[in-house]
Short mmCIF file of C-alpha atoms in Angstrom, two decimals:
data_model
loop_
_atom_site.label_atom_id
_atom_site.label_comp_id
_atom_site.label_asym_id
_atom_site.label_seq_id
_atom_site.Cartn_x
_atom_site.Cartn_y
_atom_site.Cartn_z
CA MET A 8 38.30 51.71 106.12
CA THR A 9 34.75 52.47 106.99
CA PRO A 10 32.80 54.97 104.87
CA GLU A 11 32.97 57.42 107.87
CA GLU A 12 36.75 57.20 108.03
CA GLU A 13 36.98 57.60 104.28
CA GLU A 14 34.95 60.79 104.53
CA MET A 15 37.24 62.16 107.21
CA ALA A 16 40.45 61.41 105.34
CA PRO A 17 39.74 60.65 101.66
CA GLN A 18 42.43 59.43 99.31
CA CYS A 19 43.91 61.53 96.55
CA ALA A 20 42.55 60.35 93.16
CA HIS A 21 46.08 60.58 91.69
CA CYS A 22 48.73 59.60 94.20
CA HIS A 23 46.40 57.81 96.68
CA CYS A 24 47.79 59.52 99.79
CA ARG A 25 45.38 60.30 102.62
CA ILE A 26 44.20 63.88 102.60
CA LEU A 27 44.29 65.49 106.04
CA GLY A 28 43.04 69.03 105.96
CA HIS A 29 41.97 70.78 102.79
CA GLY A 30 42.30 69.00 99.45
CA VAL A 31 41.45 70.19 96.00
CA GLU A 32 38.10 69.04 94.58
CA SER A 33 36.94 68.67 91.02
CA ALA A 34 33.44 67.67 89.95
CA ASP A 35 34.28 63.95 90.25
CA ALA A 36 37.41 63.57 92.34
CA VAL A 37 39.42 64.85 95.36
CA PHE A 38 43.14 65.46 95.13
CA CYS A 39 45.78 66.30 97.81
CA CYS A 40 47.11 69.26 95.76
CA ALA A 41 46.80 71.14 92.44
CA HIS A 42 49.87 69.28 91.11
CA CYS A 43 48.08 65.89 91.39
CA ALA A 44 44.90 67.46 89.93
CA ARG A 45 46.87 68.69 86.91
CA GLN A 46 48.59 65.28 86.47
CA ALA A 47 45.15 63.71 86.38
CA GLY A 48 43.98 66.09 83.66
CA HIS A 49 42.23 68.76 85.68
CA ALA A 50 44.19 71.88 84.51
CA GLU A 51 41.54 74.34 85.81
CA LEU A 52 42.30 73.54 89.46
CA ALA A 53 44.91 75.59 91.47
CA ASP A 54 46.24 75.83 94.96
CA ARG A 55 45.42 79.01 96.90
CA ALA A 56 48.63 79.34 98.80
#
């Protein structure tokens, strides 16, 4: 993937799926959902659904 394509659809830092739409961001990573963020040790992140 080119850097431009990666920016448009980044990969989840935990499960490595492509994130289409809004992901969950921490200071150093992007996740597809709060569950993946928690599994990766970022307990402070939560979904807003």
